[in-house]
mmCIF file of C-alpha atoms in Angstrom:
data_model
loop_
_atom_site.group_PDB
_atom_site.id
_atom_site.type_symbol
_atom_site.label_atom_id
_atom_site.label_comp_id
_atom_site.label_asym_id
_atom_site.label_seq_id
_atom_site.Cartn_x
_atom_site.Cartn_y
_atom_site.Cartn_z
ATOM 1 C CA GLY A 392 24.780 -18.343 -64.018
ATOM 2 C CA ARG A 393 23.708 -19.874 -60.554
ATOM 3 C CA SER A 394 21.692 -18.332 -58.137
ATOM 4 C CA ALA A 395 23.213 -16.801 -54.771
ATOM 5 C CA SER A 396 21.399 -18.349 -51.694
ATOM 6 C CA VAL A 397 21.176 -15.911 -48.549
ATOM 7 C CA LEU A 398 21.307 -17.589 -45.142
ATOM 8 C CA VAL A 399 19.600 -15.785 -42.393
ATOM 9 C CA SER A 400 20.854 -16.646 -38.845
ATOM 10 C CA VAL A 401 17.909 -18.163 -37.166
ATOM 11 C CA VAL A 402 18.803 -18.590 -33.191
ATOM 12 C CA PRO A 403 16.973 -18.157 -29.865
ATOM 13 C CA PRO A 404 16.337 -15.183 -28.514
ATOM 14 C CA VAL A 405 18.035 -12.964 -25.485
ATOM 15 C CA VAL A 406 16.428 -11.408 -22.552
ATOM 16 C CA ASP A 407 17.434 -9.319 -19.639
ATOM 17 C CA ASN A 408 15.377 -8.349 -16.460
ATOM 18 C CA SER A 409 18.543 -6.041 -14.895
ATOM 19 C CA THR A 410 16.110 -2.855 -14.556
ATOM 20 C CA GLY A 411 14.580 -5.079 -11.930
ATOM 21 C CA ALA A 412 10.717 -4.119 -10.587
ATOM 22 C CA SER A 413 9.741 -0.300 -10.293
ATOM 23 C CA GLY A 414 6.236 0.718 -8.953
ATOM 24 C CA ILE A 415 6.426 -1.586 -5.790
ATOM 25 C CA GLY A 416 3.437 -1.050 -3.457
ATOM 26 C CA SER A 417 1.935 -3.085 -0.638
ATOM 27 C CA THR A 418 0.216 -5.783 -3.015
ATOM 28 C CA ALA A 419 1.352 -4.963 -6.663
ATOM 29 C CA ALA A 420 4.311 -3.921 -9.014
ATOM 30 C CA ASN A 421 5.785 -3.035 -12.368
ATOM 31 C CA LEU A 422 7.921 -6.379 -13.730
ATOM 32 C CA ASN A 423 10.619 -4.893 -16.037
ATOM 33 C CA GLY A 424 12.435 -6.388 -18.559
ATOM 34 C CA SER A 425 13.947 -6.235 -22.056
ATOM 35 C CA LEU A 426 14.415 -8.085 -25.210
ATOM 36 C CA THR A 427 17.695 -7.884 -26.266
ATOM 37 C CA SER A 428 17.901 -9.849 -29.409
ATOM 38 C CA THR A 429 14.553 -11.533 -30.935
ATOM 39 C CA GLY A 430 17.109 -14.327 -32.941
ATOM 40 C CA ALA A 431 14.072 -15.156 -35.129
ATOM 41 C CA SER A 432 10.710 -13.620 -35.701
ATOM 42 C CA PRO A 433 8.416 -14.086 -34.331
ATOM 43 C CA THR A 434 9.406 -14.038 -30.594
ATOM 44 C CA THR A 435 7.313 -14.590 -27.557
ATOM 45 C CA VAL A 436 7.620 -12.797 -24.198
ATOM 46 C CA TYR A 437 7.095 -14.386 -21.081
ATOM 47 C CA ILE A 438 7.377 -12.973 -17.193
ATOM 48 C CA CYS A 439 7.893 -16.104 -14.720
ATOM 49 C CA TRP A 440 7.288 -14.771 -10.994
ATOM 50 C CA ASP A 441 7.247 -16.612 -7.907
ATOM 51 C CA THR A 442 7.871 -16.236 -4.117
ATOM 52 C CA SER A 443 11.300 -17.106 -4.732
ATOM 53 C CA ASP A 444 13.905 -17.639 -7.982
ATOM 54 C CA LYS A 445 12.734 -20.965 -9.796
ATOM 55 C CA GLY A 446 16.044 -20.912 -11.695
ATOM 56 C CA SER A 447 15.800 -21.477 -15.768
ATOM 57 C CA LEU A 448 15.400 -24.667 -16.694
ATOM 58 C CA SER A 449 11.511 -24.825 -16.816
ATOM 59 C CA THR A 450 8.772 -22.361 -16.898
ATOM 60 C CA GLY A 451 6.749 -24.588 -15.337
ATOM 61 C CA ALA A 452 8.978 -24.439 -11.856
ATOM 62 C CA TRP A 453 7.027 -21.067 -11.750
ATOM 63 C CA ALA A 454 3.708 -20.075 -9.854
ATOM 64 C CA HIS A 455 3.139 -17.450 -12.772
ATOM 65 C CA VAL A 456 4.035 -17.396 -16.232
ATOM 66 C CA ASP A 457 2.234 -14.347 -17.866
ATOM 67 C CA SER A 458 2.609 -13.840 -21.643
ATOM 68 C CA MET A 459 3.119 -10.129 -23.009
ATOM 69 C CA GLY A 460 2.674 -11.498 -26.883
ATOM 70 C CA VAL A 461 4.680 -11.053 -29.665
ATOM 71 C CA GLN A 462 7.474 -8.591 -28.934
ATOM 72 C CA THR A 463 10.514 -6.945 -30.696
ATOM 73 C CA VAL A 464 13.557 -5.673 -29.487
ATOM 74 C CA GLY A 465 13.066 -3.449 -26.778
ATOM 75 C CA THR A 466 11.904 -3.164 -22.969
ATOM 76 C CA PHE A 467 8.425 -4.596 -21.697
ATOM 77 C CA THR A 468 6.433 -4.350 -18.538
ATOM 78 C CA GLU A 469 4.288 -6.729 -16.629
ATOM 79 C CA PRO A 470 1.689 -4.940 -13.860
ATOM 80 C CA VAL A 471 1.195 -7.629 -11.513
ATOM 81 C CA SER A 472 -1.409 -7.104 -8.480
ATOM 82 C CA GLY A 473 -2.682 -9.484 -5.626
ATOM 83 C CA LEU A 474 0.681 -9.956 -4.007
ATOM 84 C CA ASN A 475 1.359 -9.682 -0.347
ATOM 85 C CA PRO A 476 2.528 -7.337 1.732
ATOM 86 C CA ASP A 477 6.015 -7.442 2.990
ATOM 87 C CA SER A 478 6.817 -10.688 1.165
ATOM 88 C CA THR A 479 9.995 -11.043 -1.277
ATOM 89 C CA TYR A 480 9.190 -11.947 -4.697
ATOM 90 C CA SER A 481 11.540 -12.935 -7.432
ATOM 91 C CA TYR A 482 10.967 -13.281 -11.805
ATOM 92 C CA ARG A 483 12.923 -14.302 -14.656
ATOM 93 C CA SER A 484 11.922 -12.775 -18.473
ATOM 94 C CA TYR A 485 11.518 -15.613 -20.552
ATOM 95 C CA ALA A 486 11.002 -15.330 -24.460
ATOM 96 C CA THR A 487 10.465 -17.809 -27.266
ATOM 97 C CA ASN A 488 11.233 -18.287 -30.917
ATOM 98 C CA VAL A 489 11.342 -21.284 -33.813
ATOM 99 C CA ALA A 490 14.685 -21.612 -33.082
ATOM 100 C CA GLY A 491 14.203 -21.930 -29.177
ATOM 101 C CA SER A 492 13.458 -20.588 -25.815
ATOM 102 C CA ALA A 493 15.497 -18.687 -23.216
ATOM 103 C CA PHE A 494 15.559 -17.118 -19.490
ATOM 104 C CA ALA A 495 16.974 -14.209 -18.232
ATOM 105 C CA VAL A 496 20.917 -15.275 -16.857
ATOM 106 C CA THR A 497 19.978 -14.112 -13.544
ATOM 107 C CA ALA A 498 16.637 -13.566 -11.574
ATOM 108 C CA ALA A 499 15.378 -10.052 -10.034
ATOM 109 C CA SER A 500 14.166 -9.837 -6.839
ATOM 110 C CA PHE A 501 12.036 -7.318 -5.020
ATOM 111 C CA ARG A 502 10.127 -6.893 -1.439
ATOM 112 C CA THR A 503 6.865 -5.201 -1.561
ATOM 113 C CA SER A 504 5.873 -2.574 1.269
ATOM 114 C CA LEU A 505 3.936 -2.851 4.341
ATOM 115 C CA LEU A 506 0.201 -2.765 4.100
ATOM 116 C CA LEU A 507 -0.400 1.229 5.613
ATOM 117 C CA SER A 508 -3.822 1.210 7.382
ATOM 118 C CA ALA A 509 -5.541 4.031 9.676
ATOM 119 C CA PRO A 510 -4.797 4.391 12.961
ATOM 120 C CA THR A 511 -7.123 2.777 16.102
ATOM 121 C CA LEU A 512 -8.471 4.444 19.048
ATOM 122 C CA SER A 513 -10.195 3.614 21.964
ATOM 123 C CA SER A 514 -11.156 4.694 25.238
ATOM 124 C CA PRO A 515 -13.232 8.144 25.216
ATOM 125 C CA ALA A 516 -12.795 10.222 28.333
ATOM 126 C CA VAL A 517 -14.007 13.465 29.505
ATOM 127 C CA THR A 518 -13.673 15.686 32.920
ATOM 128 C CA ASN A 519 -13.797 19.330 34.011
ATOM 129 C CA ILE A 520 -17.094 19.681 32.187
ATOM 130 C CA THR A 521 -18.373 23.419 32.341
ATOM 131 C CA THR A 522 -20.512 25.232 30.811
ATOM 132 C CA ASN A 523 -19.282 25.978 27.472
ATOM 133 C CA GLY A 524 -16.199 23.029 27.558
ATOM 134 C CA ALA A 525 -14.526 19.788 29.071
ATOM 135 C CA THR A 526 -11.076 17.895 29.125
ATOM 136 C CA LEU A 527 -11.537 15.589 26.418
ATOM 137 C CA GLY A 528 -9.442 12.306 25.505
ATOM 138 C CA ALA A 529 -9.026 9.013 24.046
ATOM 139 C CA THR A 530 -6.394 6.168 23.778
ATOM 140 C CA VAL A 531 -4.232 5.351 20.340
ATOM 141 C CA THR A 532 -3.800 1.893 20.649
ATOM 142 C CA ALA A 533 -2.302 1.306 17.407
ATOM 143 C CA VAL A 534 -0.690 3.752 15.070
ATOM 144 C CA GLY A 535 -1.294 1.647 12.064
ATOM 145 C CA ASN A 536 2.333 0.997 10.683
ATOM 146 C CA ALA A 537 2.696 4.544 9.671
ATOM 147 C CA ALA A 538 3.994 7.122 11.931
ATOM 148 C CA LEU A 539 1.030 9.332 13.396
ATOM 149 C CA THR A 540 0.986 13.117 11.783
ATOM 150 C CA SER A 541 -1.694 14.089 14.665
ATOM 151 C CA ARG A 542 -4.198 12.763 17.333
ATOM 152 C CA GLY A 543 -6.680 14.771 18.703
ATOM 153 C CA THR A 544 -10.602 15.306 19.597
ATOM 154 C CA VAL A 545 -13.767 16.367 17.268
ATOM 155 C CA TRP A 546 -16.921 17.214 18.851
ATOM 156 C CA GLY A 547 -20.566 18.141 18.137
ATOM 157 C CA THR A 548 -24.228 17.786 18.534
ATOM 158 C CA ALA A 549 -24.835 14.899 16.559
ATOM 159 C CA ALA A 550 -23.272 11.266 16.926
ATOM 160 C CA ALA A 551 -19.724 10.470 15.307
ATOM 161 C CA PRO A 552 -18.562 14.047 15.133
ATOM 162 C CA SER A 553 -15.725 14.852 12.808
ATOM 163 C CA GLY A 554 -15.869 18.517 13.153
ATOM 164 C CA ASN A 555 -14.145 20.899 15.861
ATOM 165 C CA ALA A 556 -10.994 19.158 15.374
ATOM 166 C CA LEU A 557 -8.269 20.238 17.034
ATOM 167 C CA ALA A 558 -5.022 18.740 17.706
ATOM 168 C CA GLU A 559 -3.543 17.974 21.177
ATOM 169 C CA GLY A 560 0.282 18.186 19.732
ATOM 170 C CA SER A 561 2.082 15.043 20.449
ATOM 171 C CA THR A 562 2.079 12.199 17.819
ATOM 172 C CA ASN A 563 2.718 9.097 19.933
ATOM 173 C CA ALA A 564 0.728 5.909 21.013
ATOM 174 C CA GLY A 565 -1.076 5.430 24.351
ATOM 175 C CA ALA A 566 -3.727 7.722 26.047
ATOM 176 C CA PHE A 567 -4.036 11.778 25.831
ATOM 177 C CA THR A 568 -6.476 14.578 26.836
ATOM 178 C CA HIS A 569 -6.602 18.045 26.324
ATOM 179 C CA ALA A 570 -9.045 21.088 27.306
ATOM 180 C CA ARG A 571 -11.812 21.489 24.745
ATOM 181 C CA THR A 572 -14.134 25.081 24.779
ATOM 182 C CA GLY A 573 -16.855 26.886 22.590
ATOM 183 C CA MET A 574 -19.548 24.457 23.510
ATOM 184 C CA THR A 575 -23.086 25.899 24.570
ATOM 185 C CA PRO A 576 -24.397 25.397 28.519
ATOM 186 C CA GLY A 577 -26.768 22.717 29.030
ATOM 187 C CA THR A 578 -26.033 20.793 25.842
ATOM 188 C CA LEU A 579 -25.506 16.990 25.216
ATOM 189 C CA CYS A 580 -22.278 16.632 23.238
ATOM 190 C CA TYR A 581 -20.679 13.995 21.390
ATOM 191 C CA TYR A 582 -17.159 14.023 21.141
ATOM 192 C CA ARG A 583 -14.204 11.005 20.413
ATOM 193 C CA GLY A 584 -10.686 11.153 19.751
ATOM 194 C CA TYR A 585 -8.756 11.118 16.297
ATOM 195 C CA ALA A 586 -5.384 10.045 15.031
ATOM 196 C CA ALA A 587 -4.275 10.711 11.422
ATOM 197 C CA ASN A 588 -1.233 8.821 9.656
ATOM 198 C CA SER A 589 -0.614 8.910 6.028
ATOM 199 C CA ALA A 590 -3.124 5.558 4.950
ATOM 200 C CA GLY A 591 -6.280 7.916 6.715
ATOM 201 C CA THR A 592 -7.324 8.761 9.961
ATOM 202 C CA GLY A 593 -9.187 6.712 12.690
ATOM 203 C CA TYR A 594 -11.797 7.547 15.266
ATOM 204 C CA SER A 595 -12.414 5.983 18.705
ATOM 205 C CA PRO A 596 -16.358 5.055 19.849
ATOM 206 C CA ASP A 597 -18.089 8.031 20.852
ATOM 207 C CA GLY A 598 -18.311 9.574 23.819
ATOM 208 C CA SER A 599 -20.744 12.045 25.367
ATOM 209 C CA PHE A 600 -22.081 14.648 27.920
ATOM 210 C CA TYR A 601 -23.657 17.299 28.844
ATOM 211 C CA THR A 602 -22.339 20.708 29.382
ATOM 212 C CA GLU A 603 -23.132 22.326 33.195
ATOM 213 C CA PRO A 604 -26.387 24.905 32.629
ATOM 214 C CA LEU A 605 -25.953 28.307 33.223
ATOM 215 C CA GLU A 606 -27.337 29.494 36.811
ATOM 216 C CA SER A 607 -30.169 31.050 37.140
ATOM 217 C CA PRO A 608 -29.772 34.471 38.000
#
């Protein structure tokens, strides 16, 4: 009898990126896709990404074409970094095998978050100096793209103090003052303003003063 031949359908792969990006930060994100059909084996998968959708005609139109190597049917993720904060990006999954190549039908887009920074402060100020305290303050000149969680002053007997922190109570930008106590009479004290947000703590430059000495009996 005649031997039967088995015909295997060899077609281009099918990819999708409808799950979109995840883990989006200010300079990095995870670009997610899926290989829904290999068509033929082996199939190599890529992520093409750029500042806007460059279409599905050529990988050469995209600024970045990242290979994830040979993949089987399933999901894949490409971590990317070096992105610009507060910027929009688009990507398409792309796959190729011996039968041909295919892009995802539509692009996925995402926007990176703002680059958060700690607050900045200036203008340390002191008034109402007594034997054991003074009214201290500073000016929050910028909140750093994130809401303040606290502001206040710190003081000590050495430069660039960070101890004896006390919150002033407000979380706004601008100048503030509040009364501080607990200092030693006739002592050189250093102080500075601080403000905190989710990115960190910023300090003003140092100020300094001598507390009043105790009166001689």
